Coordinates of C-alpha atoms and ligand atoms in Angstrom, one line a residue:
Chain A
M11 CA -26.1 16.5 -35.9
R12 CA -23.4 13.9 -36.6
R13 CA -24.5 10.9 -38.7
P14 CA -22.6 7.7 -38.1
A15 CA -20.6 7.3 -41.3
R16 CA -20.9 4.0 -43.1
A17 CA -22.0 2.4 -39.9
L18 CA -25.6 1.4 -40.2
R19 CA -27.1 -0.2 -43.3
D20 CA -30.4 1.3 -44.1
D21 CA -30.8 -0.1 -47.6
G22 CA -32.5 -3.2 -46.3
T23 CA -29.9 -5.6 -47.7
A24 CA -28.8 -8.7 -45.9
G25 CA -25.4 -8.7 -44.2
P26 CA -23.9 -7.4 -41.0
P27 CA -25.4 -4.2 -39.7
L28 CA -21.9 -2.7 -39.1
D29 CA -19.4 -2.5 -41.9
L30 CA -16.1 -3.3 -40.2
R31 CA -14.1 -4.0 -43.3
P32 CA -10.7 -2.1 -43.4
I33 CA -10.5 0.8 -45.8
R34 CA -8.4 -0.3 -48.7
K35 CA -7.1 1.7 -51.6
A36 CA -5.8 0.1 -54.7
G37 CA -2.2 0.3 -56.1
L38 CA 0.9 2.0 -54.8
R39 CA -1.0 4.8 -53.0
G40 CA -2.9 2.1 -51.1
L41 CA 0.4 0.5 -50.1
I42 CA 1.8 3.7 -48.9
T43 CA -1.3 4.5 -46.9
I44 CA -1.1 1.1 -45.2
L45 CA 2.7 1.5 -44.5
K46 CA 2.0 4.9 -43.0
E47 CA -0.7 3.7 -40.8
R48 CA 0.6 0.3 -39.9
W49 CA 4.3 0.7 -39.9
D50 CA 4.6 0.1 -36.2
R51 CA 3.5 -3.6 -36.2
P52 CA 6.1 -5.0 -38.5
V53 CA 8.8 -2.9 -36.9
F54 CA 8.0 -4.0 -33.4
L55 CA 7.6 -7.6 -34.5
A56 CA 11.0 -7.5 -36.1
L57 CA 12.6 -6.0 -33.0
A58 CA 10.9 -8.5 -30.7
S59 CA 12.0 -11.4 -33.0
V60 CA 15.6 -10.2 -33.0
S61 CA 15.8 -10.2 -29.2
L62 CA 14.0 -13.6 -29.0
I63 CA 16.4 -15.1 -31.5
A64 CA 19.4 -13.6 -29.7
L65 CA 18.2 -15.1 -26.4
G66 CA 17.6 -18.4 -28.1
L67 CA 21.0 -18.4 -29.6
I68 CA 22.7 -17.6 -26.3
L69 CA 20.8 -20.4 -24.5
F70 CA 21.5 -22.8 -27.3
F71 CA 25.2 -22.0 -27.4
I72 CA 25.7 -22.1 -23.6
F73 CA 23.9 -25.4 -23.3
R74 CA 25.8 -26.9 -26.2
E75 CA 29.1 -25.9 -24.7
A76 CA 28.1 -27.2 -21.3
A77 CA 26.6 -30.5 -22.3
P78 CA 30.0 -32.4 -22.8
I79 CA 30.7 -32.1 -19.0
L80 CA 28.1 -34.8 -18.4
R81 CA 30.2 -37.2 -20.5
E82 CA 33.5 -36.1 -19.1
T83 CA 32.9 -35.8 -15.3
G84 CA 29.4 -37.0 -14.9
L85 CA 26.8 -35.2 -12.9
S86 CA 28.3 -36.4 -9.6
G87 CA 31.7 -35.2 -10.7
F88 CA 30.3 -31.8 -11.6
F89 CA 28.6 -31.5 -8.2
G90 CA 31.7 -32.6 -6.4
T91 CA 33.3 -30.7 -3.5
H92 CA 36.7 -29.9 -5.1
W93 CA 37.4 -27.4 -7.8
N94 CA 41.0 -27.8 -9.1
P95 CA 41.0 -27.7 -12.9
T96 CA 44.8 -27.3 -13.2
G97 CA 45.8 -30.0 -10.6
S98 CA 46.7 -33.5 -11.4
P99 CA 44.4 -35.2 -11.3
A100 CA 42.1 -32.3 -12.1
S101 CA 38.8 -32.0 -10.4
Y102 CA 35.8 -30.0 -11.5
G103 CA 33.4 -30.0 -8.5
A104 CA 31.2 -26.9 -8.7
L105 CA 29.9 -27.0 -5.1
P106 CA 32.6 -24.6 -3.7
M107 CA 31.4 -21.9 -6.2
I108 CA 27.7 -22.7 -5.6
A109 CA 28.3 -22.4 -1.8
G110 CA 30.4 -19.3 -2.3
S111 CA 27.6 -17.6 -4.3
A112 CA 25.0 -18.7 -1.8
L113 CA 27.0 -17.5 1.2
V114 CA 27.7 -14.0 -0.1
T115 CA 24.2 -13.6 -1.5
V116 CA 22.4 -14.6 1.7
A117 CA 24.7 -12.3 3.7
A118 CA 24.2 -9.5 1.3
L119 CA 20.4 -9.9 1.5
V120 CA 20.6 -10.0 5.3
L121 CA 22.1 -6.5 5.0
A122 CA 20.1 -5.2 2.0
I123 CA 16.5 -6.3 2.8
P124 CA 16.1 -4.5 6.1
L125 CA 17.9 -1.4 4.8
G126 CA 16.0 -1.5 1.5
F127 CA 12.6 -2.0 3.1
A128 CA 13.3 0.7 5.7
A129 CA 14.3 3.1 2.9
A130 CA 11.2 2.2 0.9
A131 CA 9.0 2.7 3.9
F132 CA 10.6 6.1 4.6
I133 CA 10.2 7.2 1.0
A134 CA 6.7 5.9 0.5
E135 CA 5.1 6.6 3.9
V136 CA 6.9 9.2 5.8
A137 CA 9.1 11.6 3.7
P138 CA 7.6 14.9 2.5
R139 CA 7.4 15.4 -1.2
W140 CA 10.8 17.1 -1.8
M141 CA 12.7 14.5 0.4
K142 CA 11.0 11.8 -1.5
D143 CA 12.4 13.2 -4.8
V144 CA 15.9 13.5 -3.4
A145 CA 15.9 10.0 -1.9
K146 CA 14.7 8.5 -5.2
S147 CA 17.3 10.3 -7.2
I148 CA 20.0 9.1 -4.8
L149 CA 18.7 5.5 -5.3
E150 CA 18.8 5.9 -9.1
L151 CA 22.4 7.3 -8.8
L152 CA 23.4 4.3 -6.7
A153 CA 21.9 1.9 -9.2
G154 CA 23.8 3.7 -12.1
V155 CA 27.3 3.5 -10.6
P156 CA 29.4 1.0 -12.6
S157 CA 30.1 -2.1 -10.6
V158 CA 33.9 -1.8 -11.0
I159 CA 33.6 1.4 -8.9
Y160 CA 31.9 -0.5 -6.2
G161 CA 34.7 -3.1 -6.5
F162 CA 37.3 -0.4 -6.2
F163 CA 35.6 1.0 -3.2
G164 CA 35.5 -2.4 -1.6
L165 CA 39.1 -3.1 -2.4
M166 CA 40.5 0.2 -1.1
I167 CA 38.3 0.9 1.8
V168 CA 36.1 -1.9 3.1
A169 CA 38.7 -4.8 2.7
P170 CA 41.5 -3.0 4.6
A171 CA 39.0 -1.9 7.3
F172 CA 37.8 -5.5 7.9
Q173 CA 41.4 -6.8 7.7
R174 CA 42.3 -4.5 10.6
A175 CA 39.1 -4.9 12.5
F176 CA 39.2 -8.7 12.5
G177 CA 43.0 -9.1 12.4
L178 CA 42.9 -11.1 9.1
S179 CA 45.7 -11.9 6.7
T180 CA 43.6 -10.6 3.9
G181 CA 40.5 -8.3 3.8
R182 CA 39.2 -9.9 0.7
T183 CA 36.6 -12.2 2.2
A184 CA 33.0 -13.3 1.8
L185 CA 32.1 -10.6 4.3
T186 CA 33.6 -7.8 2.2
A187 CA 31.9 -9.2 -0.9
S188 CA 28.6 -9.4 1.0
V189 CA 28.8 -5.8 2.1
I190 CA 29.6 -4.5 -1.4
L191 CA 26.8 -6.7 -2.9
G192 CA 24.4 -5.6 -0.2
I193 CA 25.1 -2.0 -1.2
M194 CA 24.6 -2.8 -4.8
A195 CA 21.4 -4.7 -4.3
L196 CA 20.0 -1.9 -2.1
P197 CA 18.7 0.4 -4.8
T198 CA 16.9 -2.5 -6.6
I199 CA 15.2 -3.7 -3.4
A200 CA 14.4 -0.2 -2.1
S201 CA 12.9 1.1 -5.3
L202 CA 10.9 -2.0 -6.1
A203 CA 9.7 -2.2 -2.5
E204 CA 8.7 1.5 -2.7
D205 CA 6.6 0.7 -5.8
A206 CA 4.9 -2.1 -3.8
L207 CA 4.1 0.2 -0.9
T208 CA 2.9 3.0 -3.1
A209 CA 0.5 0.5 -4.8
V210 CA -1.3 0.0 -1.5
P211 CA -4.6 2.0 -1.5
N212 CA -4.6 5.1 0.7
S213 CA -7.9 4.0 2.1
Y214 CA -6.2 1.3 4.1
R215 CA -3.9 3.9 5.7
E216 CA -6.8 6.2 6.5
A217 CA -8.9 3.4 8.1
S218 CA -5.9 2.5 10.3
M219 CA -5.1 6.0 11.3
A220 CA -8.7 6.7 12.1
L221 CA -8.7 3.9 14.6
G222 CA -6.0 5.6 16.5
A223 CA -3.0 3.7 15.1
S224 CA 0.2 5.5 14.8
R225 CA 2.0 5.9 11.5
W226 CA 4.5 3.2 12.5
Q227 CA 1.7 0.8 13.6
T228 CA -0.1 1.5 10.3
I229 CA 3.1 0.7 8.3
R230 CA 3.8 -2.5 10.2
R231 CA 0.3 -3.9 10.5
V232 CA -1.5 -2.7 7.4
T233 CA 0.8 -1.4 4.6
F234 CA 3.5 -4.0 4.8
P235 CA 1.1 -7.0 5.0
A236 CA -0.9 -5.5 2.1
A237 CA 2.2 -5.1 0.0
F238 CA 3.7 -8.5 1.0
S239 CA 3.8 -10.1 -2.4
G240 CA 5.5 -7.1 -3.9
L241 CA 8.0 -6.9 -1.1
I242 CA 8.9 -10.5 -1.6
G243 CA 9.2 -9.8 -5.4
A244 CA 11.6 -6.9 -4.6
A245 CA 13.7 -9.1 -2.3
I246 CA 14.0 -11.8 -5.0
L247 CA 15.0 -9.4 -7.7
G248 CA 17.6 -8.0 -5.3
M249 CA 18.8 -11.5 -4.8
G250 CA 19.1 -12.0 -8.6
R251 CA 21.1 -8.8 -8.7
A252 CA 23.5 -10.1 -6.0
V253 CA 23.9 -13.6 -7.5
G254 CA 24.7 -12.3 -11.0
E255 CA 27.1 -9.5 -10.0
T256 CA 30.6 -10.3 -11.3
M257 CA 33.2 -7.6 -11.4
A258 CA 32.8 -6.2 -7.9
V259 CA 32.7 -9.6 -6.3
L260 CA 35.7 -10.8 -8.2
M261 CA 37.7 -7.8 -6.9
V262 CA 36.9 -8.3 -3.2
A263 CA 35.8 -11.9 -2.5
G264 CA 39.4 -13.3 -2.4
N265 CA 38.4 -16.1 -4.9
A266 CA 39.5 -19.2 -3.0
P267 CA 37.3 -22.1 -4.2
Q268 CA 36.5 -23.5 -0.8
I269 CA 33.3 -24.5 1.0
T270 CA 33.0 -22.5 4.1
A271 CA 30.3 -21.0 6.3
S272 CA 32.7 -18.4 7.7
L273 CA 32.2 -14.9 6.3
L274 CA 35.8 -14.1 7.3
R275 CA 37.4 -16.4 4.7
P276 CA 37.8 -15.8 0.9
V277 CA 35.3 -17.5 -1.4
R278 CA 34.9 -17.8 -5.2
T279 CA 31.5 -17.3 -6.7
L280 CA 30.0 -18.8 -9.8
T281 CA 30.4 -15.5 -11.7
S282 CA 33.9 -14.8 -10.7
A283 CA 35.0 -18.3 -11.5
I284 CA 33.8 -17.9 -15.0
A285 CA 35.2 -14.4 -15.4
L286 CA 38.6 -15.4 -13.9
E287 CA 39.2 -18.7 -15.7
M288 CA 37.6 -18.4 -19.1
G289 CA 40.6 -16.6 -20.5
E290 CA 43.1 -19.3 -19.5
T291 CA 41.3 -22.4 -20.8
A292 CA 41.8 -24.1 -24.0
M293 CA 38.6 -24.1 -26.1
G294 CA 37.0 -27.6 -26.0
S295 CA 38.8 -28.7 -22.9
T296 CA 37.0 -30.2 -19.9
H297 CA 37.7 -27.0 -17.9
Y298 CA 36.1 -25.0 -20.7
H299 CA 33.0 -27.2 -20.6
A300 CA 32.9 -27.1 -16.8
L301 CA 32.9 -23.2 -16.9
F302 CA 30.0 -23.3 -19.3
A303 CA 28.2 -25.7 -17.0
L304 CA 28.7 -23.1 -14.2
G305 CA 27.0 -20.6 -16.6
V306 CA 24.1 -23.0 -16.9
V307 CA 23.7 -23.1 -13.2
L308 CA 23.7 -19.3 -13.1
L309 CA 21.2 -19.1 -15.9
I310 CA 18.8 -21.5 -14.1
I311 CA 19.1 -19.4 -10.9
A312 CA 18.4 -16.2 -12.9
L313 CA 15.3 -17.7 -14.7
V314 CA 13.9 -19.1 -11.4
T315 CA 14.4 -15.9 -9.5
N316 CA 12.9 -13.7 -12.2
G317 CA 10.0 -16.1 -12.7
L318 CA 9.3 -16.1 -8.9
A319 CA 9.6 -12.3 -8.7
E320 CA 7.2 -11.7 -11.5
W321 CA 4.7 -14.1 -10.1
F322 CA 4.8 -12.4 -6.7
R323 CA 4.6 -8.9 -8.2
G324 CA 1.8 -10.0 -10.4
R325 CA -0.1 -11.3 -7.4
L326 CA 0.2 -7.9 -5.8
A327 CA -1.1 -6.2 -9.0
R328 CA -4.1 -8.6 -9.1
K329 CA -4.9 -8.1 -5.4
H330 CA -5.2 -4.3 -5.7
G331 CA -6.2 -4.4 -9.4
R332 CA -9.2 -2.2 -9.4
Chain B
M10 CA -13.1 -1.9 30.4
V11 CA -9.7 -2.9 31.9
T12 CA -8.6 -6.3 30.6
Q13 CA -6.4 -8.9 32.1
D14 CA -3.3 -7.7 30.2
G15 CA -3.9 -4.2 31.5
A16 CA -4.9 -2.6 28.3
T17 CA -8.0 -0.5 28.3
V18 CA -10.7 0.7 25.9
T19 CA -13.1 3.4 27.0
A20 CA -16.5 2.4 28.2
R21 CA -17.8 5.5 29.9
S22 CA -21.6 5.4 29.2
I23 CA -23.3 8.2 27.4
D24 CA -25.3 9.0 30.6
A25 CA -22.1 9.4 32.7
T26 CA -20.6 11.6 30.0
R27 CA -23.7 13.8 29.8
D28 CA -23.7 14.2 33.6
W29 CA -20.1 15.2 33.5
L30 CA -20.7 17.7 30.7
E31 CA -23.7 19.3 32.5
R32 CA -22.0 19.4 35.9
N33 CA -18.6 20.7 34.7
L34 CA -19.3 22.7 31.5
H35 CA -22.9 23.5 32.0
S36 CA -23.5 22.3 28.4
T37 CA -24.8 19.4 26.5
S38 CA -22.5 19.8 23.5
I39 CA -19.8 17.2 23.3
I40 CA -17.9 18.9 20.5
E41 CA -17.9 22.7 20.2
T42 CA -16.2 24.7 17.4
E43 CA -15.6 28.4 17.6
R44 CA -14.8 30.4 14.5
F45 CA -13.2 27.3 13.1
G46 CA -11.5 27.7 9.7
F47 CA -9.6 25.3 7.6
F48 CA -7.2 25.7 4.6
Y49 CA -5.8 23.3 2.0
G50 CA -2.8 25.3 1.0
R51 CA -4.2 28.6 0.0
E52 CA -7.7 27.4 -0.6
Q53 CA -10.1 28.0 2.3
A54 CA -12.5 25.1 2.8
L55 CA -14.2 26.3 6.0
R56 CA -14.9 29.8 7.3
E57 CA -15.6 30.8 10.9
V58 CA -17.8 27.8 11.7
S59 CA -19.2 27.9 15.2
L60 CA -21.5 25.2 16.4
G61 CA -22.0 22.7 19.2
I62 CA -22.6 19.0 18.5
P63 CA -25.2 17.8 21.1
I64 CA -24.2 14.7 22.9
D65 CA -27.6 13.0 22.3
G66 CA -29.0 11.9 19.0
V67 CA -27.7 12.1 15.4
T68 CA -26.3 15.3 14.0
A69 CA -26.4 15.6 10.2
I70 CA -24.0 17.8 8.2
M71 CA -25.6 18.8 4.9
G72 CA -24.8 21.0 2.0
P73 CA -24.0 21.0 -1.7
S74 CA -21.0 19.0 -2.9
G75 CA -17.6 20.6 -2.3
C76 CA -18.9 22.9 0.5
G77 CA -16.7 21.4 3.2
K78 CA -18.8 18.8 4.9
S79 CA -16.1 16.1 4.9
T80 CA -13.5 18.7 5.9
L81 CA -15.6 19.7 9.0
L82 CA -16.2 16.0 9.9
R83 CA -12.6 15.1 9.5
A84 CA -11.5 18.1 11.6
F85 CA -13.2 16.4 14.5
N86 CA -10.9 13.4 14.4
R87 CA -7.9 15.3 13.1
M88 CA -7.8 13.3 9.8
N89 CA -7.5 16.4 7.6
E90 CA -4.0 17.1 8.8
L91 CA -2.8 13.9 7.1
Y92 CA -2.8 15.9 3.9
P93 CA 0.2 18.1 3.2
N94 CA 0.0 21.9 3.7
T95 CA -3.1 22.2 5.8
R96 CA -3.8 24.8 8.4
A97 CA -6.6 25.3 10.9
E98 CA -7.7 28.4 12.7
G99 CA -10.2 29.0 15.6
T100 CA -10.8 26.3 18.1
I101 CA -12.5 22.9 18.5
R102 CA -13.3 21.6 22.0
F103 CA -14.0 18.0 22.7
L104 CA -15.4 17.5 26.3
G105 CA -13.9 20.8 27.1
Q106 CA -10.4 20.1 25.9
D107 CA -8.6 21.8 23.1
L108 CA -8.9 19.2 20.3
L109 CA -6.4 20.9 18.0
K110 CA -3.7 20.8 20.7
A111 CA -4.4 17.2 21.7
D112 CA -2.5 14.1 20.6
P113 CA -4.3 13.1 17.4
V114 CA -3.8 9.4 18.1
A115 CA -5.6 9.8 21.4
V116 CA -8.4 11.9 19.8
R117 CA -9.0 9.1 17.2
R118 CA -9.4 6.5 19.9
H119 CA -12.4 8.4 21.2
I120 CA -13.8 9.7 18.0
G121 CA -14.2 6.9 15.5
M122 CA -14.9 7.2 11.7
V123 CA -16.8 5.4 9.0
F124 CA -15.8 6.3 5.5
Q125 CA -17.7 7.1 2.3
R126 CA -16.4 4.1 0.5
P127 CA -16.3 0.8 2.4
N128 CA -12.6 0.2 3.1
P129 CA -12.0 -3.1 4.9
F130 CA -8.4 -4.2 5.3
P131 CA -7.4 -7.2 3.2
K132 CA -7.6 -9.4 6.3
S133 CA -10.2 -11.7 7.8
I134 CA -13.4 -10.4 9.3
F135 CA -12.2 -11.1 12.8
D136 CA -8.8 -9.4 12.2
N137 CA -10.6 -6.3 10.8
I138 CA -12.6 -5.8 13.9
A139 CA -9.8 -6.8 16.3
Y140 CA -7.5 -4.3 14.5
G141 CA -8.3 -1.3 16.7
P142 CA -8.2 -3.2 20.1
R143 CA -4.9 -4.8 19.1
V144 CA -3.4 -1.5 18.1
H145 CA -4.3 -0.3 21.6
G146 CA -2.5 -3.2 23.2
I147 CA -5.2 -5.8 23.8
R148 CA -3.6 -9.2 23.1
H149 CA -5.8 -11.6 25.1
R150 CA -7.6 -13.8 22.7
A151 CA -10.8 -14.2 24.7
H152 CA -11.2 -10.4 25.2
L153 CA -10.6 -9.8 21.5
A154 CA -13.3 -12.4 20.6
E155 CA -15.6 -10.7 23.1
L156 CA -15.0 -7.3 21.6
V157 CA -15.4 -8.6 18.1
E158 CA -18.8 -10.2 18.8
E159 CA -20.0 -7.2 20.7
S160 CA -19.1 -4.8 17.9
L161 CA -20.5 -7.0 15.2
R162 CA -23.8 -7.3 17.1
R163 CA -24.0 -3.5 17.6
A164 CA -23.4 -3.1 13.8
A165 CA -26.1 -5.7 13.1
L166 CA -23.7 -7.9 11.2
W167 CA -23.1 -10.7 13.7
D168 CA -25.8 -13.1 12.5
E169 CA -24.6 -12.9 8.9
V170 CA -20.9 -13.5 9.6
K171 CA -20.6 -15.4 12.9
D172 CA -19.9 -18.7 11.1
H173 CA -17.1 -17.4 8.9
L174 CA -15.2 -14.9 10.9
K175 CA -12.0 -16.2 9.3
K176 CA -13.1 -15.4 5.8
S177 CA -11.6 -12.4 4.0
A178 CA -13.6 -9.2 4.6
L179 CA -13.2 -8.4 0.9
S180 CA -15.6 -11.3 0.2
L181 CA -18.5 -9.4 1.9
S182 CA -21.1 -7.4 -0.1
G183 CA -20.8 -3.6 -0.2
G184 CA -23.5 -3.1 2.5
Q185 CA -21.9 -5.7 4.7
Q186 CA -18.5 -4.1 4.2
Q187 CA -19.9 -0.8 5.4
R188 CA -21.4 -2.4 8.5
L189 CA -18.0 -4.1 9.0
G190 CA -16.6 -0.5 8.9
I191 CA -19.0 0.5 11.6
A192 CA -18.2 -2.6 13.7
R193 CA -14.5 -1.9 13.3
A194 CA -14.9 1.6 14.6
L195 CA -17.1 0.5 17.5
A196 CA -14.5 -2.1 18.6
V197 CA -12.4 0.6 20.3
R198 CA -15.6 1.8 22.1
P199 CA -15.5 5.4 20.8
T200 CA -17.5 8.2 22.4
V201 CA -18.4 9.8 19.1
L202 CA -18.9 8.1 15.7
L203 CA -18.3 10.1 12.6
M204 CA -19.9 8.9 9.3
D205 CA -19.0 10.4 6.0
E206 CA -21.8 9.7 3.5
P207 CA -21.8 6.0 4.6
C208 CA -24.6 5.1 2.2
S209 CA -23.5 6.8 -1.0
A210 CA -22.2 3.6 -2.5
L211 CA -25.1 1.4 -1.4
D212 CA -28.4 0.3 -2.7
P213 CA -31.7 1.3 -0.9
K214 CA -32.0 -1.9 1.1
A215 CA -28.4 -1.7 2.4
T216 CA -29.0 2.0 3.1
D217 CA -32.0 1.2 5.1
R218 CA -30.1 -1.3 7.3
I219 CA -27.3 1.3 7.9
E220 CA -29.9 3.9 8.9
T221 CA -31.6 1.6 11.3
T222 CA -28.3 0.7 12.9
T223 CA -27.3 4.3 13.1
R224 CA -30.5 5.2 15.0
E225 CA -29.9 2.4 17.4
L226 CA -26.3 3.4 17.9
A227 CA -27.3 6.9 18.8
Q228 CA -28.8 5.6 22.0
E229 CA -25.3 4.8 23.2
L230 CA -23.0 7.3 21.6
T231 CA -22.9 10.6 19.7
V232 CA -23.3 10.2 15.9
V233 CA -22.3 12.9 13.4
I234 CA -23.2 12.0 9.8
V235 CA -22.5 13.7 6.5
T236 CA -25.2 13.3 3.9
H237 CA -26.4 15.2 0.9
N238 CA -29.6 13.2 0.9
L239 CA -32.4 15.3 2.3
Q240 CA -34.7 12.4 2.9
Q241 CA -32.0 10.5 4.7
A242 CA -31.2 13.5 6.9
G243 CA -35.0 13.8 7.6
R244 CA -35.2 10.2 8.6
I245 CA -32.3 9.8 10.8
S246 CA -31.1 13.1 12.2
D247 CA -32.2 15.0 15.3
H248 CA -30.0 18.1 14.5
V249 CA -28.8 19.4 11.3
A250 CA -26.0 21.8 10.2
V251 CA -26.2 23.2 6.7
L252 CA -23.0 24.4 5.0
L253 CA -23.1 26.4 1.8
A254 CA -20.5 27.1 -0.9
G255 CA -17.2 28.4 0.5
G256 CA -17.5 26.5 3.8
V257 CA -19.9 28.9 5.5
L258 CA -22.2 27.5 8.1
A259 CA -25.6 28.8 7.1
E260 CA -27.9 27.0 9.5
F261 CA -27.7 24.9 12.6
G262 CA -30.6 23.6 14.7
S263 CA -33.0 20.8 15.3
T264 CA -33.8 19.0 12.0
R265 CA -37.5 19.6 12.3
T266 CA -37.2 23.3 12.8
V267 CA -34.6 23.8 10.1
F268 CA -36.5 21.7 7.6
A269 CA -39.8 23.5 8.4
S270 CA -38.6 27.1 8.5
P271 CA -35.0 27.8 7.6
F272 CA -33.6 31.2 8.4
S273 CA -31.7 31.8 5.3
E274 CA -33.2 32.0 1.8
Q275 CA -30.3 30.1 0.3
V276 CA -30.9 27.2 2.8
A277 CA -34.6 27.2 1.9
D278 CA -33.6 27.0 -1.8
Y279 CA -31.1 24.2 -1.0
L280 CA -33.7 22.2 1.0
S281 CA -36.3 22.5 -1.6
G282 CA -33.9 21.0 -4.1
R283 CA -33.5 24.1 -6.2
F284 CA -29.7 23.8 -6.2
G285 CA -26.9 21.6 -4.9
Ligands
ADP17 N1 -7.1 16.9 0.2 C1 -7.5 18.0 -0.3 N2 -6.6 18.9 -0.9 C2 -6.9 20.1 -1.4 N3 -8.2 20.5 -1.4 C3 -9.2 19.7 -0.8 C4 -8.8 18.5 -0.3 N4 -10.0 17.9 0.2 C5 -11.0 18.8 -0.1 N5 -10.5 19.9 -0.7 C6 -11.3 21.1 -1.1 O1 -12.0 21.6 0.0 C7 -13.3 21.9 -0.4 C8 -14.3 21.1 0.5 O2 -14.1 19.7 0.3 P1 -14.9 18.6 1.1 O3 -14.8 18.9 2.5 O4 -14.5 17.3 0.6 O5 -16.4 18.9 0.6 P2 -17.7 18.0 0.6 O6 -17.4 16.8 1.5 O7 -18.8 18.9 1.2 O8 -18.1 17.6 -0.8 C9 -13.5 21.5 -1.8 O9 -13.3 22.7 -2.6 C10 -12.3 20.6 -2.1 O10 -11.8 20.9 -3.4
MG18 MG1 -17.4 14.7 1.1

């Protein structure tokens, strides 16, 4: 029979019945024991602090470099409708880039959300085991392709095709950027949506099928509504992917800083403005500060989308958390 | 019932169905299996099961755990085949038609099911019950409301929930959720109701209510219930099928006869609680 070691006091002394004090040995050997058993905490703590400090520094630096724009153009100047930093007089209105980013992102999502949800439904609900594995590795592969390759593909294939199809002077348009961004956001949306669908308990599907619902009716009326929060989270993270993408957009969007609702015209996005122009500005100039202010706008969008996505995905986890 | 929007749910009475059975098939068995076998991959869960489920009364399927009770029950509404790599052999006839060659969706409209664990949808009480009728094309609000009330009454849940049909079904107690499951199945007016150990997650009081409800329902439709509770089978069933390890049907007959004088020694042992 096993006796609980050191656990119960039977000597009748006062004090807690369970001895929970850590085992300590004296001297160097004690220290080595402690290091051997407890090395993980300080190491993880150090790693976590390094990344936190790095994040803090980045935020601090960007905000510091962006702040002077308030003095130099004012908030209304920065949210103006014209961006022409090299003209005279120069103007630093960010709205064309904000509008450009919004246009290509919305159009990319219009493409990527239905396709991504459909792919997720196929993988999670319909496909047999082996096809599931194949489809998931294809998604991983798509997610792993460097963005410059997508840009290259857009430049060489999609842009000329649209130029011919719509009779345009250039194929580098918001539409081309949206298509490329849509393809790039697709793996994010599809795999996160697939997670959300897989988290729906099987008992819901069984109950639905047993009532004579078809597989499709079950997906539409039970599985999708039950996974709703997670699907929204997937869409938002896909949006974050589209807003933040730089290289591919820069290559295919045409980069004209204009406010337009037409997908067939070139636009400049927040990311491509920063990437294009940062190299040609003098450090400390108004243009330089304006570009950092664009960075702040991007950061805020990123923080809000990530926060929202986490909230929605957490809601799903709580709903089925059993 | 034919509704204004043209959608229908079955409403043939049990008497009409019995008449039809006797006149056309000279039988009173609503479901008949013949040398029915079932495989999960290589593993055989049922072996040459031949029996006829009488249209009247409650039929209990009993046996030690893992002997294939659920598999047999789920064969009747073609739910087994939702698992990958399954195979059936032999035949099952439902009202004379080959069940294994029928459209599974059509089969499930006429043969409803209540599960072992309560599994309401994360929707309102109303939407849970209205789910089946809606899936079958009934849109008209008044008809849905009518079906919801009728089903909840038949499942003895109406009085408890009539004032908060909009509340989430997940807020109900376990026993209420299980009666909601019964109501949900009744809302498409099935001819047969399958119940897979519906009380195994419930306390004695909730169990009692389900048993009473089940007895009442058996006046209007055919009930097949899986249970490994001898007392429960004794209380509520008129006929009993006993399966033994390996998915072999060891005994089938009226509950009284089987309980009083079983054919096989193994069944006698099982019924006296010596194993299983
Ligand atoms: N989905 C499944 N996949 C593989 N084997 C299964 C599955 N369901 C049941 N089985 C097997 O079939 C046999 C009968 O199971 P089941 O019908 O659930 O028994 P019971 O309901 O009598 O406890 C068991 O041996 C079980 O392991
Ligand atoms: Mg079972």
